Amino acid sequence: MQKLLNIVLFGPPGAGKGTQSERVISRYHLTHISTGDLFRKHLGEGTVLGLEAQRYMDHGKLVPDEIVIGMVEEKINSTADTNGFIFDGFPRTVLQAKVLDKLLKLAKGSISVMILLKVPEDELKSRLRLRAKISGRTDDQDEGKIQTRITEYKDKTLPVASYYNQQEKLVTIDGVGSMDEIFSKVCTVLDPLYESS
Ligand code: ADP
């Protein structure tokens, strides 16, 4: 059986995970799992899960692990025939990362690499202010919510980078520059893995 290529695209809010994910998906034909997008979809459909998540998202806080994990598990288990997954905005806590390892093991897979897009805080804030004008996302509209999301990232999410670093799976990329420049750096990391998978 062909080995799956499973990638975690990691970084703070506004780092460019969504933009780079789209490009990665079209080049490597991976299945996208963006927990932020999945929550917004649930919210749009008015599901119980969406309404529960909204209570946290509206304040820029992380949604509790058990809610996120259940949703991701369902998505992994309902995906047949894939070259692998690109996880975008997940895992965001060390517990989520540990559970993800177990879920992938059950599917006889593992994380191949985590790519961290590194962007200075001032640049993140100006990107999110710009995105607020077009995204319609309520969590982009408010300086306080943006600050809470960045603080949540530093407190709860950054330790996930150390978790993958211990497994020698962390690659850090400078996330400042044109989308094309950044994507070509992403490809430098992924091409050799794709060829060997
Ligand atoms: P951003 O990276 O710009 O903050 P996302 O779309 O990834 O945007 O996430 C939006 C919100 O959804 C987060 O602020 C959080 O409330 C919730 N969320 C998304 N993914 C997770 C996750 N893995 N764990 C907990 N909460 C999450």
JSON list of N, CA and C in Angstrom, two decimals, residues 26-96:
[
{"chain": "A", "resi": 26, "resn": "SER", "atom": "N", "xyz": [-3.73, 21.46, -4.09]},
{"chain": "A", "resi": 26, "resn": "SER", "atom": "CA", "xyz": [-3.81, 21.25, -5.53]},
{"chain": "A", "resi": 26, "resn": "SER", "atom": "C", "xyz": [-2.55, 20.59, -6.07]},
{"chain": "A", "resi": 27, "resn": "ARG", "atom": "N", "xyz": [-1.41, 20.80, -5.44]},
{"chain": "A", "resi": 27, "resn": "ARG", "atom": "CA", "xyz": [-0.18, 20.17, -5.95]},
{"chain": "A", "resi": 27, "resn": "ARG", "atom": "C", "xyz": [-0.05, 18.70, -5.53]},
{"chain": "A", "resi": 28, "resn": "TYR", "atom": "N", "xyz": [-0.44, 18.40, -4.29]},
{"chain": "A", "resi": 28, "resn": "TYR", "atom": "CA", "xyz": [-0.17, 17.05, -3.76]},
{"chain": "A", "resi": 28, "resn": "TYR", "atom": "C", "xyz": [-1.44, 16.20, -3.59]},
{"chain": "A", "resi": 29, "resn": "HIS", "atom": "N", "xyz": [-2.58, 16.78, -3.93]},
{"chain": "A", "resi": 29, "resn": "HIS", "atom": "CA", "xyz": [-3.86, 16.06, -3.88]},
{"chain": "A", "resi": 29, "resn": "HIS", "atom": "C", "xyz": [-4.14, 15.46, -2.50]},
{"chain": "A", "resi": 30, "resn": "LEU", "atom": "N", "xyz": [-4.04, 16.31, -1.51]},
{"chain": "A", "resi": 30, "resn": "LEU", "atom": "CA", "xyz": [-4.29, 15.85, -0.14]},
{"chain": "A", "resi": 30, "resn": "LEU", "atom": "C", "xyz": [-5.70, 16.26, 0.30]},
{"chain": "A", "resi": 31, "resn": "THR", "atom": "N", "xyz": [-6.19, 15.61, 1.35]},
{"chain": "A", "resi": 31, "resn": "THR", "atom": "CA", "xyz": [-7.50, 15.96, 1.92]},
{"chain": "A", "resi": 31, "resn": "THR", "atom": "C", "xyz": [-7.30, 17.03, 2.99]},
{"chain": "A", "resi": 32, "resn": "HIS", "atom": "N", "xyz": [-8.04, 18.12, 2.84]},
{"chain": "A", "resi": 32, "resn": "HIS", "atom": "CA", "xyz": [-7.88, 19.27, 3.75]},
{"chain": "A", "resi": 32, "resn": "HIS", "atom": "C", "xyz": [-8.73, 19.08, 5.00]},
{"chain": "A", "resi": 33, "resn": "ILE", "atom": "N", "xyz": [-8.10, 19.19, 6.17]},
{"chain": "A", "resi": 33, "resn": "ILE", "atom": "CA", "xyz": [-8.89, 19.23, 7.40]},
{"chain": "A", "resi": 33, "resn": "ILE", "atom": "C", "xyz": [-8.55, 20.53, 8.12]},
{"chain": "A", "resi": 34, "resn": "SER", "atom": "N", "xyz": [-9.41, 21.53, 7.95]},
{"chain": "A", "resi": 34, "resn": "SER", "atom": "CA", "xyz": [-9.25, 22.81, 8.64]},
{"chain": "A", "resi": 34, "resn": "SER", "atom": "C", "xyz": [-10.33, 22.88, 9.71]},
{"chain": "A", "resi": 35, "resn": "THR", "atom": "N", "xyz": [-9.91, 22.83, 10.98]},
{"chain": "A", "resi": 35, "resn": "THR", "atom": "CA", "xyz": [-10.91, 22.81, 12.05]},
{"chain": "A", "resi": 35, "resn": "THR", "atom": "C", "xyz": [-11.70, 24.12, 12.10]},
{"chain": "A", "resi": 36, "resn": "GLY", "atom": "N", "xyz": [-11.01, 25.25, 11.80]},
{"chain": "A", "resi": 36, "resn": "GLY", "atom": "CA", "xyz": [-11.73, 26.54, 11.77]},
{"chain": "A", "resi": 36, "resn": "GLY", "atom": "C", "xyz": [-12.84, 26.51, 10.72]},
{"chain": "A", "resi": 37, "resn": "ASP", "atom": "N", "xyz": [-12.49, 26.02, 9.50]},
{"chain": "A", "resi": 37, "resn": "ASP", "atom": "CA", "xyz": [-13.51, 25.94, 8.42]},
{"chain": "A", "resi": 37, "resn": "ASP", "atom": "C", "xyz": [-14.64, 24.98, 8.81]},
{"chain": "A", "resi": 38, "resn": "LEU", "atom": "N", "xyz": [-14.27, 23.85, 9.44]},
{"chain": "A", "resi": 38, "resn": "LEU", "atom": "CA", "xyz": [-15.31, 22.87, 9.82]},
{"chain": "A", "resi": 38, "resn": "LEU", "atom": "C", "xyz": [-16.27, 23.49, 10.85]},
{"chain": "A", "resi": 39, "resn": "PHE", "atom": "N", "xyz": [-15.70, 24.22, 11.81]},
{"chain": "A", "resi": 39, "resn": "PHE", "atom": "CA", "xyz": [-16.58, 24.89, 12.80]},
{"chain": "A", "resi": 39, "resn": "PHE", "atom": "C", "xyz": [-17.49, 25.91, 12.12]},
{"chain": "A", "resi": 40, "resn": "ARG", "atom": "N", "xyz": [-16.91, 26.70, 11.20]},
{"chain": "A", "resi": 40, "resn": "ARG", "atom": "CA", "xyz": [-17.74, 27.72, 10.53]},
{"chain": "A", "resi": 40, "resn": "ARG", "atom": "C", "xyz": [-18.83, 27.06, 9.68]},
{"chain": "A", "resi": 41, "resn": "LYS", "atom": "N", "xyz": [-18.53, 25.90, 9.13]},
{"chain": "A", "resi": 41, "resn": "LYS", "atom": "CA", "xyz": [-19.54, 25.17, 8.34]},
{"chain": "A", "resi": 41, "resn": "LYS", "atom": "C", "xyz": [-20.67, 24.71, 9.28]},
{"chain": "A", "resi": 42, "resn": "HIS", "atom": "N", "xyz": [-20.29, 24.12, 10.40]},
{"chain": "A", "resi": 42, "resn": "HIS", "atom": "CA", "xyz": [-21.30, 23.68, 11.38]},
{"chain": "A", "resi": 42, "resn": "HIS", "atom": "C", "xyz": [-22.16, 24.86, 11.82]},
{"chain": "A", "resi": 43, "resn": "LEU", "atom": "N", "xyz": [-21.48, 25.98, 12.05]},
{"chain": "A", "resi": 43, "resn": "LEU", "atom": "CA", "xyz": [-22.20, 27.18, 12.52]},
{"chain": "A", "resi": 43, "resn": "LEU", "atom": "C", "xyz": [-23.20, 27.64, 11.47]},
{"chain": "A", "resi": 44, "resn": "GLY", "atom": "N", "xyz": [-22.74, 27.65, 10.22]},
{"chain": "A", "resi": 44, "resn": "GLY", "atom": "CA", "xyz": [-23.62, 28.06, 9.12]},
{"chain": "A", "resi": 44, "resn": "GLY", "atom": "C", "xyz": [-24.84, 27.16, 9.02]},
{"chain": "A", "resi": 45, "resn": "GLU", "atom": "N", "xyz": [-24.65, 25.87, 9.35]},
{"chain": "A", "resi": 45, "resn": "GLU", "atom": "CA", "xyz": [-25.77, 24.92, 9.27]},
{"chain": "A", "resi": 45, "resn": "GLU", "atom": "C", "xyz": [-26.56, 24.88, 10.56]},
{"chain": "A", "resi": 46, "resn": "GLY", "atom": "N", "xyz": [-26.10, 25.63, 11.56]},
{"chain": "A", "resi": 46, "resn": "GLY", "atom": "CA", "xyz": [-26.83, 25.70, 12.84]},
{"chain": "A", "resi": 46, "resn": "GLY", "atom": "C", "xyz": [-26.84, 24.40, 13.62]},
{"chain": "A", "resi": 47, "resn": "THR", "atom": "N", "xyz": [-25.79, 23.58, 13.49]},
{"chain": "A", "resi": 47, "resn": "THR", "atom": "CA", "xyz": [-25.76, 22.32, 14.25]},
{"chain": "A", "resi": 47, "resn": "THR", "atom": "C", "xyz": [-25.45, 22.61, 15.72]},
{"chain": "A", "resi": 48, "resn": "VAL", "atom": "N", "xyz": [-25.73, 21.61, 16.56]},
{"chain": "A", "resi": 48, "resn": "VAL", "atom": "CA", "xyz": [-25.45, 21.75, 17.99]},
{"chain": "A", "resi": 48, "resn": "VAL", "atom": "C", "xyz": [-23.95, 21.99, 18.20]},
{"chain": "A", "resi": 49, "resn": "LEU", "atom": "N", "xyz": [-23.14, 21.22, 17.46]},
{"chain": "A", "resi": 49, "resn": "LEU", "atom": "CA", "xyz": [-21.69, 21.36, 17.58]},
{"chain": "A", "resi": 49, "resn": "LEU", "atom": "C", "xyz": [-21.26, 22.79, 17.21]},
{"chain": "A", "resi": 50, "resn": "GLY", "atom": "N", "xyz": [-21.84, 23.32, 16.15]},
{"chain": "A", "resi": 50, "resn": "GLY", "atom": "CA", "xyz": [-21.51, 24.68, 15.71]},
{"chain": "A", "resi": 50, "resn": "GLY", "atom": "C", "xyz": [-21.86, 25.72, 16.77]},
{"chain": "A", "resi": 51, "resn": "LEU", "atom": "N", "xyz": [-23.02, 25.57, 17.36]},
{"chain": "A", "resi": 51, "resn": "LEU", "atom": "CA", "xyz": [-23.46, 26.53, 18.38]},
{"chain": "A", "resi": 51, "resn": "LEU", "atom": "C", "xyz": [-22.59, 26.44, 19.63]},
{"chain": "A", "resi": 52, "resn": "GLU", "atom": "N", "xyz": [-22.19, 25.22, 19.97]},
{"chain": "A", "resi": 52, "resn": "GLU", "atom": "CA", "xyz": [-21.31, 25.02, 21.12]},
{"chain": "A", "resi": 52, "resn": "GLU", "atom": "C", "xyz": [-19.95, 25.69, 20.85]},
{"chain": "A", "resi": 53, "resn": "ALA", "atom": "N", "xyz": [-19.40, 25.45, 19.66]},
{"chain": "A", "resi": 53, "resn": "ALA", "atom": "CA", "xyz": [-18.09, 26.02, 19.31]},
{"chain": "A", "resi": 53, "resn": "ALA", "atom": "C", "xyz": [-18.14, 27.55, 19.29]},
{"chain": "A", "resi": 54, "resn": "GLN", "atom": "N", "xyz": [-19.27, 28.08, 18.83]},
{"chain": "A", "resi": 54, "resn": "GLN", "atom": "CA", "xyz": [-19.40, 29.54, 18.70]},
{"chain": "A", "resi": 54, "resn": "GLN", "atom": "C", "xyz": [-19.16, 30.26, 20.03]},
{"chain": "A", "resi": 55, "resn": "ARG", "atom": "N", "xyz": [-19.56, 29.60, 21.13]},
{"chain": "A", "resi": 55, "resn": "ARG", "atom": "CA", "xyz": [-19.40, 30.22, 22.45]},
{"chain": "A", "resi": 55, "resn": "ARG", "atom": "C", "xyz": [-17.95, 30.55, 22.74]},
{"chain": "A", "resi": 56, "resn": "TYR", "atom": "N", "xyz": [-17.03, 29.77, 22.18]},
{"chain": "A", "resi": 56, "resn": "TYR", "atom": "CA", "xyz": [-15.59, 29.99, 22.39]},
{"chain": "A", "resi": 56, "resn": "TYR", "atom": "C", "xyz": [-15.01, 30.86, 21.28]},
{"chain": "A", "resi": 57, "resn": "MET", "atom": "N", "xyz": [-15.35, 30.52, 20.03]},
{"chain": "A", "resi": 57, "resn": "MET", "atom": "CA", "xyz": [-14.79, 31.25, 18.88]},
{"chain": "A", "resi": 57, "resn": "MET", "atom": "C", "xyz": [-15.11, 32.74, 18.97]},
{"chain": "A", "resi": 58, "resn": "ASP", "atom": "N", "xyz": [-16.30, 33.06, 19.42]},
{"chain": "A", "resi": 58, "resn": "ASP", "atom": "CA", "xyz": [-16.72, 34.46, 19.52]},
{"chain": "A", "resi": 58, "resn": "ASP", "atom": "C", "xyz": [-15.85, 35.26, 20.47]},
{"chain": "A", "resi": 59, "resn": "HIS", "atom": "N", "xyz": [-15.16, 34.57, 21.37]},
{"chain": "A", "resi": 59, "resn": "HIS", "atom": "CA", "xyz": [-14.29, 35.28, 22.31]},
{"chain": "A", "resi": 59, "resn": "HIS", "atom": "C", "xyz": [-12.81, 35.10, 21.97]},
{"chain": "A", "resi": 60, "resn": "GLY", "atom": "N", "xyz": [-12.55, 34.43, 20.86]},
{"chain": "A", "resi": 60, "resn": "GLY", "atom": "CA", "xyz": [-11.15, 34.21, 20.47]},
{"chain": "A", "resi": 60, "resn": "GLY", "atom": "C", "xyz": [-10.49, 33.10, 21.28]},
{"chain": "A", "resi": 61, "resn": "LYS", "atom": "N", "xyz": [-11.29, 32.33, 22.03]},
{"chain": "A", "resi": 61, "resn": "LYS", "atom": "CA", "xyz": [-10.75, 31.25, 22.86]},
{"chain": "A", "resi": 61, "resn": "LYS", "atom": "C", "xyz": [-10.74, 29.93, 22.07]},
{"chain": "A", "resi": 62, "resn": "LEU", "atom": "N", "xyz": [-9.88, 29.02, 22.49]},
{"chain": "A", "resi": 62, "resn": "LEU", "atom": "CA", "xyz": [-9.89, 27.70, 21.84]},
{"chain": "A", "resi": 62, "resn": "LEU", "atom": "C", "xyz": [-11.14, 26.93, 22.23]},
{"chain": "A", "resi": 63, "resn": "VAL", "atom": "N", "xyz": [-11.67, 26.18, 21.29]},
{"chain": "A", "resi": 63, "resn": "VAL", "atom": "CA", "xyz": [-12.80, 25.29, 21.55]},
{"chain": "A", "resi": 63, "resn": "VAL", "atom": "C", "xyz": [-12.25, 24.09, 22.35]},
{"chain": "A", "resi": 64, "resn": "PRO", "atom": "N", "xyz": [-13.01, 23.58, 23.35]},
{"chain": "A", "resi": 64, "resn": "PRO", "atom": "CA", "xyz": [-12.48, 22.47, 24.15]},
{"chain": "A", "resi": 64, "resn": "PRO", "atom": "C", "xyz": [-12.06, 21.25, 23.31]},
{"chain": "A", "resi": 65, "resn": "ASP", "atom": "N", "xyz": [-10.99, 20.60, 23.79]},
{"chain": "A", "resi": 65, "resn": "ASP", "atom": "CA", "xyz": [-10.39, 19.49, 23.05]},
{"chain": "A", "resi": 65, "resn": "ASP", "atom": "C", "xyz": [-11.41, 18.43, 22.64]},
{"chain": "A", "resi": 66, "resn": "GLU", "atom": "N", "xyz": [-12.31, 18.02, 23.56]},
{"chain": "A", "resi": 66, "resn": "GLU", "atom": "CA", "xyz": [-13.18, 16.89, 23.23]},
{"chain": "A", "resi": 66, "resn": "GLU", "atom": "C", "xyz": [-14.10, 17.21, 22.03]},
{"chain": "A", "resi": 67, "resn": "ILE", "atom": "N", "xyz": [-14.48, 18.48, 21.91]},
{"chain": "A", "resi": 67, "resn": "ILE", "atom": "CA", "xyz": [-15.34, 18.86, 20.78]},
{"chain": "A", "resi": 67, "resn": "ILE", "atom": "C", "xyz": [-14.55, 18.79, 19.47]},
{"chain": "A", "resi": 68, "resn": "VAL", "atom": "N", "xyz": [-13.34, 19.35, 19.50]},
{"chain": "A", "resi": 68, "resn": "VAL", "atom": "CA", "xyz": [-12.50, 19.39, 18.29]},
{"chain": "A", "resi": 68, "resn": "VAL", "atom": "C", "xyz": [-12.13, 17.97, 17.86]},
{"chain": "A", "resi": 69, "resn": "ILE", "atom": "N", "xyz": [-11.71, 17.16, 18.83]},
{"chain": "A", "resi": 69, "resn": "ILE", "atom": "CA", "xyz": [-11.22, 15.82, 18.51]},
{"chain": "A", "resi": 69, "resn": "ILE", "atom": "C", "xyz": [-12.34, 14.96, 17.91]},
{"chain": "A", "resi": 70, "resn": "GLY", "atom": "N", "xyz": [-13.54, 15.05, 18.47]},
{"chain": "A", "resi": 70, "resn": "GLY", "atom": "CA", "xyz": [-14.66, 14.26, 17.94]},
{"chain": "A", "resi": 70, "resn": "GLY", "atom": "C", "xyz": [-14.93, 14.61, 16.48]},
{"chain": "A", "resi": 71, "resn": "MET", "atom": "N", "xyz": [-14.85, 15.90, 16.19]},
{"chain": "A", "resi": 71, "resn": "MET", "atom": "CA", "xyz": [-15.14, 16.37, 14.83]},
{"chain": "A", "resi": 71, "resn": "MET", "atom": "C", "xyz": [-14.05, 15.88, 13.85]},
{"chain": "A", "resi": 72, "resn": "VAL", "atom": "N", "xyz": [-12.79, 15.95, 14.28]},
{"chain": "A", "resi": 72, "resn": "VAL", "atom": "CA", "xyz": [-11.70, 15.52, 13.40]},
{"chain": "A", "resi": 72, "resn": "VAL", "atom": "C", "xyz": [-11.74, 14.01, 13.19]},
{"chain": "A", "resi": 73, "resn": "GLU", "atom": "N", "xyz": [-12.02, 13.28, 14.24]},
{"chain": "A", "resi": 73, "resn": "GLU", "atom": "CA", "xyz": [-12.08, 11.82, 14.15]},
{"chain": "A", "resi": 73, "resn": "GLU", "atom": "C", "xyz": [-13.14, 11.40, 13.12]},
{"chain": "A", "resi": 74, "resn": "GLU", "atom": "N", "xyz": [-14.26, 12.06, 13.20]},
{"chain": "A", "resi": 74, "resn": "GLU", "atom": "CA", "xyz": [-15.36, 11.75, 12.27]},
{"chain": "A", "resi": 74, "resn": "GLU", "atom": "C", "xyz": [-14.92, 12.02, 10.82]},
{"chain": "A", "resi": 75, "resn": "LYS", "atom": "N", "xyz": [-14.21, 13.13, 10.64]},
{"chain": "A", "resi": 75, "resn": "LYS", "atom": "CA", "xyz": [-13.76, 13.51, 9.29]},
{"chain": "A", "resi": 75, "resn": "LYS", "atom": "C", "xyz": [-12.71, 12.52, 8.76]},
{"chain": "A", "resi": 76, "resn": "ILE", "atom": "N", "xyz": [-11.77, 12.12, 9.62]},
{"chain": "A", "resi": 76, "resn": "ILE", "atom": "CA", "xyz": [-10.74, 11.16, 9.17]},
{"chain": "A", "resi": 76, "resn": "ILE", "atom": "C", "xyz": [-11.41, 9.82, 8.81]},
{"chain": "A", "resi": 77, "resn": "ASN", "atom": "N", "xyz": [-12.30, 9.37, 9.70]},
{"chain": "A", "resi": 77, "resn": "ASN", "atom": "CA", "xyz": [-12.92, 8.06, 9.49]},
{"chain": "A", "resi": 77, "resn": "ASN", "atom": "C", "xyz": [-13.86, 8.02, 8.29]},
{"chain": "A", "resi": 78, "resn": "SER", "atom": "N", "xyz": [-14.40, 9.20, 7.92]},
{"chain": "A", "resi": 78, "resn": "SER", "atom": "CA", "xyz": [-15.33, 9.18, 6.80]},
{"chain": "A", "resi": 78, "resn": "SER", "atom": "C", "xyz": [-14.63, 9.48, 5.46]},
{"chain": "A", "resi": 79, "resn": "THR", "atom": "N", "xyz": [-13.29, 9.59, 5.50]},
{"chain": "A", "resi": 79, "resn": "THR", "atom": "CA", "xyz": [-12.56, 9.86, 4.25]},
{"chain": "A", "resi": 79, "resn": "THR", "atom": "C", "xyz": [-11.97, 8.56, 3.71]},
{"chain": "A", "resi": 80, "resn": "ALA", "atom": "N", "xyz": [-12.42, 8.18, 2.53]},
{"chain": "A", "resi": 80, "resn": "ALA", "atom": "CA", "xyz": [-11.86, 6.97, 1.91]},
{"chain": "A", "resi": 80, "resn": "ALA", "atom": "C", "xyz": [-10.96, 7.42, 0.76]},
{"chain": "A", "resi": 81, "resn": "ASP", "atom": "N", "xyz": [-9.99, 6.58, 0.41]},
{"chain": "A", "resi": 81, "resn": "ASP", "atom": "CA", "xyz": [-9.14, 6.86, -0.75]},
{"chain": "A", "resi": 81, "resn": "ASP", "atom": "C", "xyz": [-8.52, 8.25, -0.73]},
{"chain": "A", "resi": 82, "resn": "THR", "atom": "N", "xyz": [-7.48, 8.41, 0.01]},
{"chain": "A", "resi": 82, "resn": "THR", "atom": "CA", "xyz": [-6.79, 9.70, -0.01]},
{"chain": "A", "resi": 82, "resn": "THR", "atom": "C", "xyz": [-5.28, 9.47, -0.07]},
{"chain": "A", "resi": 83, "resn": "ASN", "atom": "N", "xyz": [-4.57, 10.48, -0.60]},
{"chain": "A", "resi": 83, "resn": "ASN", "atom": "CA", "xyz": [-3.10, 10.44, -0.59]},
{"chain": "A", "resi": 83, "resn": "ASN", "atom": "C", "xyz": [-2.55, 10.82, 0.77]},
{"chain": "A", "resi": 84, "resn": "GLY", "atom": "N", "xyz": [-3.45, 11.37, 1.60]},
{"chain": "A", "resi": 84, "resn": "GLY", "atom": "CA", "xyz": [-3.04, 11.83, 2.93]},
{"chain": "A", "resi": 84, "resn": "GLY", "atom": "C", "xyz": [-3.80, 13.08, 3.30]},
{"chain": "A", "resi": 85, "resn": "PHE", "atom": "N", "xyz": [-3.52, 13.59, 4.48]},
{"chain": "A", "resi": 85, "resn": "PHE", "atom": "CA", "xyz": [-4.26, 14.75, 5.00]},
{"chain": "A", "resi": 85, "resn": "PHE", "atom": "C", "xyz": [-3.34, 15.94, 5.19]},
{"chain": "A", "resi": 86, "resn": "ILE", "atom": "N", "xyz": [-3.90, 17.13, 5.00]},
{"chain": "A", "resi": 86, "resn": "ILE", "atom": "CA", "xyz": [-3.21, 18.33, 5.46]},
{"chain": "A", "resi": 86, "resn": "ILE", "atom": "C", "xyz": [-4.06, 18.92, 6.58]},
{"chain": "A", "resi": 87, "resn": "PHE", "atom": "N", "xyz": [-3.49, 18.96, 7.76]},
{"chain": "A", "resi": 87, "resn": "PHE", "atom": "CA", "xyz": [-4.19, 19.49, 8.93]},
{"chain": "A", "resi": 87, "resn": "PHE", "atom": "C", "xyz": [-3.83, 20.96, 9.07]},
{"chain": "A", "resi": 88, "resn": "ASP", "atom": "N", "xyz": [-4.87, 21.80, 9.12]},
{"chain": "A", "resi": 88, "resn": "ASP", "atom": "CA", "xyz": [-4.70, 23.26, 9.11]},
{"chain": "A", "resi": 88, "resn": "ASP", "atom": "C", "xyz": [-5.46, 23.80, 10.31]},
{"chain": "A", "resi": 89, "resn": "GLY", "atom": "N", "xyz": [-4.73, 24.34, 11.28]},
{"chain": "A", "resi": 89, "resn": "GLY", "atom": "CA", "xyz": [-5.39, 24.82, 12.51]},
{"chain": "A", "resi": 89, "resn": "GLY", "atom": "C", "xyz": [-5.64, 23.70, 13.50]},
{"chain": "A", "resi": 90, "resn": "PHE", "atom": "N", "xyz": [-5.05, 22.57, 13.28]},
{"chain": "A", "resi": 90, "resn": "PHE", "atom": "CA", "xyz": [-5.17, 21.39, 14.15]},
{"chain": "A", "resi": 90, "resn": "PHE", "atom": "C", "xyz": [-3.89, 20.58, 14.00]},
{"chain": "A", "resi": 91, "resn": "PRO", "atom": "N", "xyz": [-3.29, 20.03, 15.05]},
{"chain": "A", "resi": 91, "resn": "PRO", "atom": "CA", "xyz": [-3.67, 20.17, 16.46]},
{"chain": "A", "resi": 91, "resn": "PRO", "atom": "C", "xyz": [-3.23, 21.51, 17.06]},
{"chain": "A", "resi": 92, "resn": "ARG", "atom": "N", "xyz": [-4.02, 22.02, 17.98]},
{"chain": "A", "resi": 92, "resn": "ARG", "atom": "CA", "xyz": [-3.73, 23.30, 18.61]},
{"chain": "A", "resi": 92, "resn": "ARG", "atom": "C", "xyz": [-3.42, 23.15, 20.09]},
{"chain": "A", "resi": 93, "resn": "THR", "atom": "N", "xyz": [-3.45, 21.95, 20.60]},
{"chain": "A", "resi": 93, "resn": "THR", "atom": "CA", "xyz": [-3.00, 21.68, 21.97]},
{"chain": "A", "resi": 93, "resn": "THR", "atom": "C", "xyz": [-2.20, 20.37, 21.92]},
{"chain": "A", "resi": 94, "resn": "VAL", "atom": "N", "xyz": [-1.38, 20.16, 22.96]},
{"chain": "A", "resi": 94, "resn": "VAL", "atom": "CA", "xyz": [-0.58, 18.93, 22.98]},
{"chain": "A", "resi": 94, "resn": "VAL", "atom": "C", "xyz": [-1.49, 17.71, 23.07]},
{"chain": "A", "resi": 95, "resn": "LEU", "atom": "N", "xyz": [-2.60, 17.82, 23.81]},
{"chain": "A", "resi": 95, "resn": "LEU", "atom": "CA", "xyz": [-3.53, 16.69, 23.88]},
{"chain": "A", "resi": 95, "resn": "LEU", "atom": "C", "xyz": [-4.07, 16.34, 22.49]},
{"chain": "A", "resi": 96, "resn": "GLN", "atom": "N", "xyz": [-4.45, 17.38, 21.73]},
{"chain": "A", "resi": 96, "resn": "GLN", "atom": "CA", "xyz": [-4.94, 17.12, 20.36]},
{"chain": "A", "resi": 96, "resn": "GLN", "atom": "C", "xyz": [-3.86, 16.41, 19.54]}
]
